[in-house]
Amino acid sequence: MKKIICFLIVSVTLTSCKIKDEEAKGETAQTQNKGFKVTVNVISKTTDDFCLLYTEDGTINFGKTVVWSSVPGNPEEQKVNFNLPEDVYPTELRFDLGLKQTATDTIYLKSLNFEYNGKKLDIVGAQLGQYFRADENHCKFDPTTGAIIPVVKDGKVMQASIYPQEIELGNALKKFGTQ
């Protein structure tokens, strides 16, 4: 009889621990869903670090408001996530890509996904050109293919920067935030 009671106590304890563990995982997932998240689908054969710069005042005066993400080199399409601080809602976005790229490296930007308060907005393929443009001093950007090709100046490879089409992206972000 004692063995059965001990078995029941151990079973109940283990089951309740599992339930608490699953509840904690659910809380963590909910916490991670807060705030503005940007997912970039890219092909970058070179291991690199990308950054997302943002403003909250409607300008493109990008300063120290930045989120970094490491990118493992891969010839296949991969997702790169940027999670903005929980209390931030951006009004403009800029991507700096290719800190470690060479003159022959081409990065392919395939799509962007914005997530905020359970809502999603996808910008895919040629639509990228409607919302983003190249910093011509640093790179060339073909939105139909997603190719981002670095500019070489005086033998030095420039870091690719993708700037917003201010009016288009600003309006889209404003609308997305109020839906």
mmCIF file of C-alpha atoms in Angstrom:
data_model
loop_
_atom_site.group_PDB
_atom_site.id
_atom_site.type_symbol
_atom_site.label_atom_id
_atom_site.label_comp_id
_atom_site.label_asym_id
_atom_site.label_seq_id
_atom_site.Cartn_x
_atom_site.Cartn_y
_atom_site.Cartn_z
ATOM 1 C CA MET A 1 0.000 0.000 0.000
ATOM 2 C CA LYS A 2 2.873 2.393 0.874
ATOM 3 C CA LYS A 3 4.408 1.743 -2.552
ATOM 4 C CA ILE A 4 1.184 2.732 -4.306
ATOM 5 C CA ILE A 5 0.860 5.944 -2.281
ATOM 6 C CA CYS A 6 4.524 6.855 -2.952
ATOM 7 C CA PHE A 7 4.009 6.149 -6.661
ATOM 8 C CA LEU A 8 0.938 8.397 -6.770
ATOM 9 C CA ILE A 9 2.756 11.239 -4.976
ATOM 10 C CA VAL A 10 5.720 11.020 -7.358
ATOM 11 C CA SER A 11 3.390 10.902 -10.400
ATOM 12 C CA VAL A 12 1.376 13.924 -9.276
ATOM 13 C CA THR A 13 4.562 15.882 -8.497
ATOM 14 C CA LEU A 14 6.120 15.135 -11.885
ATOM 15 C CA THR A 15 2.910 15.972 -13.740
ATOM 16 C CA SER A 16 2.506 19.309 -11.948
ATOM 17 C CA CYS A 17 6.152 20.178 -12.682
ATOM 18 C CA LYS A 18 5.561 19.470 -16.365
ATOM 19 C CA ILE A 19 2.460 21.696 -16.408
ATOM 20 C CA LYS A 20 4.377 24.530 -14.701
ATOM 21 C CA ASP A 21 7.219 24.083 -17.217
ATOM 22 C CA GLU A 22 4.784 24.340 -20.157
ATOM 23 C CA GLU A 23 3.133 27.430 -18.613
ATOM 24 C CA ALA A 24 6.557 29.074 -18.260
ATOM 25 C CA LYS A 25 7.332 28.321 -21.914
ATOM 26 C CA GLY A 26 4.001 29.872 -22.931
ATOM 27 C CA GLU A 27 4.736 32.998 -20.883
ATOM 28 C CA THR A 28 8.173 33.282 -22.513
ATOM 29 C CA ALA A 29 6.637 33.008 -25.993
ATOM 30 C CA GLN A 30 4.101 35.715 -25.124
ATOM 31 C CA THR A 31 6.867 37.978 -23.804
ATOM 32 C CA GLN A 32 8.868 37.516 -27.003
ATOM 33 C CA ASN A 33 5.838 38.489 -29.116
ATOM 34 C CA LYS A 34 5.669 41.955 -27.546
ATOM 35 C CA GLY A 35 7.327 44.755 -29.450
ATOM 36 C CA PHE A 36 8.043 45.313 -33.120
ATOM 37 C CA LYS A 37 9.830 42.483 -34.916
ATOM 38 C CA VAL A 38 11.404 42.568 -38.371
ATOM 39 C CA THR A 39 12.332 39.367 -40.178
ATOM 40 C CA VAL A 40 14.497 39.686 -43.267
ATOM 41 C CA ASN A 41 14.789 36.781 -45.699
ATOM 42 C CA VAL A 42 18.212 36.986 -47.331
ATOM 43 C CA ILE A 43 20.860 35.017 -49.104
ATOM 44 C CA SER A 44 24.299 35.935 -47.801
ATOM 45 C CA LYS A 45 27.090 33.492 -48.560
ATOM 46 C CA THR A 46 29.413 35.327 -46.169
ATOM 47 C CA THR A 47 29.113 35.115 -42.396
ATOM 48 C CA ASP A 48 28.343 38.668 -41.385
ATOM 49 C CA ASP A 49 26.605 41.080 -39.023
ATOM 50 C CA PHE A 50 23.599 43.075 -40.234
ATOM 51 C CA CYS A 51 22.002 45.974 -38.450
ATOM 52 C CA LEU A 52 18.599 47.572 -38.497
ATOM 53 C CA LEU A 53 18.509 51.274 -37.708
ATOM 54 C CA TYR A 54 15.224 52.947 -36.848
ATOM 55 C CA THR A 55 13.739 56.295 -35.954
ATOM 56 C CA GLU A 56 10.612 57.141 -34.012
ATOM 57 C CA ASP A 57 10.227 60.758 -35.103
ATOM 58 C CA GLY A 58 9.371 60.300 -38.798
ATOM 59 C CA THR A 59 12.801 61.424 -40.025
ATOM 60 C CA ILE A 60 15.651 59.459 -41.581
ATOM 61 C CA ASN A 61 18.173 60.922 -39.147
ATOM 62 C CA PHE A 62 19.378 57.504 -38.082
ATOM 63 C CA GLY A 63 21.635 57.631 -35.059
ATOM 64 C CA LYS A 64 22.288 55.207 -32.264
ATOM 65 C CA THR A 65 18.928 53.442 -32.350
ATOM 66 C CA VAL A 66 20.105 50.163 -33.820
ATOM 67 C CA VAL A 67 19.549 46.421 -33.466
ATOM 68 C CA TRP A 68 22.257 43.959 -34.578
ATOM 69 C CA SER A 69 21.890 40.401 -35.811
ATOM 70 C CA SER A 70 24.533 37.842 -36.738
ATOM 71 C CA VAL A 71 24.129 36.113 -40.083
ATOM 72 C CA PRO A 72 25.772 32.758 -40.743
ATOM 73 C CA GLY A 73 27.066 32.459 -44.283
ATOM 74 C CA ASN A 74 24.729 30.262 -46.315
ATOM 75 C CA PRO A 75 24.050 29.922 -50.059
ATOM 76 C CA GLU A 76 20.390 29.203 -49.205
ATOM 77 C CA GLU A 77 17.728 31.692 -48.154
ATOM 78 C CA GLN A 78 17.680 32.311 -44.403
ATOM 79 C CA LYS A 79 15.721 34.375 -41.890
ATOM 80 C CA VAL A 80 17.412 37.153 -39.957
ATOM 81 C CA ASN A 81 15.411 38.497 -37.006
ATOM 82 C CA PHE A 82 15.545 41.946 -35.458
ATOM 83 C CA ASN A 83 13.563 42.514 -32.253
ATOM 84 C CA LEU A 84 13.151 46.166 -31.375
ATOM 85 C CA PRO A 85 12.864 47.161 -27.709
ATOM 86 C CA GLU A 86 9.386 46.543 -26.323
ATOM 87 C CA ASP A 87 8.455 50.229 -25.990
ATOM 88 C CA VAL A 88 9.558 51.173 -29.538
ATOM 89 C CA TYR A 89 7.416 51.626 -32.624
ATOM 90 C CA PRO A 90 9.498 52.724 -35.645
ATOM 91 C CA THR A 91 8.498 55.375 -38.151
ATOM 92 C CA GLU A 92 11.392 54.694 -40.566
ATOM 93 C CA LEU A 93 13.828 51.787 -41.042
ATOM 94 C CA ARG A 94 17.262 51.389 -42.624
ATOM 95 C CA PHE A 95 19.316 48.240 -43.131
ATOM 96 C CA ASP A 96 23.115 48.175 -43.102
ATOM 97 C CA LEU A 97 24.270 44.919 -44.627
ATOM 98 C CA GLY A 98 27.575 43.458 -45.578
ATOM 99 C CA LEU A 99 30.120 44.592 -43.011
ATOM 100 C CA LYS A 100 32.326 41.661 -44.008
ATOM 101 C CA GLN A 101 31.400 41.300 -47.675
ATOM 102 C CA THR A 102 33.930 41.426 -50.494
ATOM 103 C CA ALA A 103 33.567 43.183 -53.834
ATOM 104 C CA THR A 104 32.341 39.954 -55.423
ATOM 105 C CA ASP A 105 29.729 39.188 -52.741
ATOM 106 C CA THR A 106 26.124 39.853 -53.628
ATOM 107 C CA ILE A 107 23.469 39.782 -50.919
ATOM 108 C CA TYR A 108 19.945 38.905 -52.018
ATOM 109 C CA LEU A 109 17.094 40.522 -50.106
ATOM 110 C CA LYS A 110 14.070 38.333 -50.795
ATOM 111 C CA SER A 111 11.426 39.656 -48.411
ATOM 112 C CA LEU A 112 10.676 41.499 -45.196
ATOM 113 C CA ASN A 113 8.112 40.670 -42.559
ATOM 114 C CA PHE A 114 6.936 43.050 -39.851
ATOM 115 C CA GLU A 115 5.151 41.740 -36.747
ATOM 116 C CA TYR A 116 3.485 43.866 -34.114
ATOM 117 C CA ASN A 117 0.694 43.101 -31.618
ATOM 118 C CA GLY A 118 -0.223 39.881 -33.425
ATOM 119 C CA LYS A 119 -0.403 41.551 -36.853
ATOM 120 C CA LYS A 120 1.871 40.796 -39.816
ATOM 121 C CA LEU A 121 2.885 42.731 -42.897
ATOM 122 C CA ASP A 122 4.887 41.103 -45.700
ATOM 123 C CA ILE A 123 6.901 42.983 -48.309
ATOM 124 C CA VAL A 124 7.985 40.563 -51.009
ATOM 125 C CA GLY A 125 9.973 40.657 -54.234
ATOM 126 C CA ALA A 126 9.584 43.760 -56.382
ATOM 127 C CA GLN A 127 7.476 45.403 -53.617
ATOM 128 C CA LEU A 128 10.782 45.945 -51.796
ATOM 129 C CA GLY A 129 11.590 48.740 -54.253
ATOM 130 C CA GLN A 130 8.354 50.495 -53.372
ATOM 131 C CA TYR A 131 9.457 50.826 -49.738
ATOM 132 C CA PHE A 132 13.274 50.752 -49.873
ATOM 133 C CA ARG A 133 16.124 52.137 -51.986
ATOM 134 C CA ALA A 134 19.893 51.812 -52.118
ATOM 135 C CA ASP A 135 22.302 54.366 -50.762
ATOM 136 C CA GLU A 136 23.863 54.827 -54.219
ATOM 137 C CA ASN A 137 27.211 55.801 -52.678
ATOM 138 C CA HIS A 138 27.497 52.397 -51.037
ATOM 139 C CA CYS A 139 25.600 49.850 -53.110
ATOM 140 C CA LYS A 140 23.287 49.082 -55.977
ATOM 141 C CA PHE A 141 19.893 47.485 -55.314
ATOM 142 C CA ASP A 142 17.723 45.671 -57.857
ATOM 143 C CA PRO A 143 14.325 45.096 -56.209
ATOM 144 C CA THR A 144 13.179 42.699 -58.941
ATOM 145 C CA THR A 145 15.919 40.198 -58.055
ATOM 146 C CA GLY A 146 16.709 41.451 -54.559
ATOM 147 C CA ALA A 147 20.408 41.785 -55.505
ATOM 148 C CA ILE A 148 22.425 44.161 -53.343
ATOM 149 C CA ILE A 149 25.849 44.742 -54.868
ATOM 150 C CA PRO A 150 28.497 46.715 -52.981
ATOM 151 C CA VAL A 151 30.149 49.735 -54.591
ATOM 152 C CA VAL A 152 33.953 49.792 -54.636
ATOM 153 C CA LYS A 153 35.570 53.206 -54.114
ATOM 154 C CA ASP A 154 39.326 53.662 -54.253
ATOM 155 C CA GLY A 155 39.767 49.893 -53.916
ATOM 156 C CA LYS A 156 37.616 49.748 -50.767
ATOM 157 C CA VAL A 157 34.330 47.810 -50.604
ATOM 158 C CA MET A 158 31.581 50.045 -49.226
ATOM 159 C CA GLN A 159 29.070 48.728 -46.702
ATOM 160 C CA ALA A 160 25.657 48.299 -48.300
ATOM 161 C CA SER A 161 22.903 50.515 -46.881
ATOM 162 C CA ILE A 162 19.252 50.146 -47.788
ATOM 163 C CA TYR A 163 17.291 53.308 -46.973
ATOM 164 C CA PRO A 164 13.543 53.782 -46.794
ATOM 165 C CA GLN A 165 11.431 55.380 -49.475
ATOM 166 C CA GLU A 166 10.432 57.776 -46.699
ATOM 167 C CA ILE A 167 6.864 58.615 -47.652
ATOM 168 C CA GLU A 168 5.872 55.108 -48.712
ATOM 169 C CA LEU A 169 7.430 53.239 -45.790
ATOM 170 C CA GLY A 170 6.403 55.899 -43.264
ATOM 171 C CA ASN A 171 2.769 55.713 -44.379
ATOM 172 C CA ALA A 172 2.799 51.909 -44.422
ATOM 173 C CA LEU A 173 4.247 51.737 -40.886
ATOM 174 C CA LYS A 174 1.739 54.312 -39.631
ATOM 175 C CA LYS A 175 -1.169 52.362 -41.140
ATOM 176 C CA PHE A 176 0.211 49.031 -39.867
ATOM 177 C CA GLY A 177 0.524 50.383 -36.318
ATOM 178 C CA THR A 178 -3.083 51.611 -36.208
ATOM 179 C CA GLN A 179 -4.853 48.633 -37.808
#
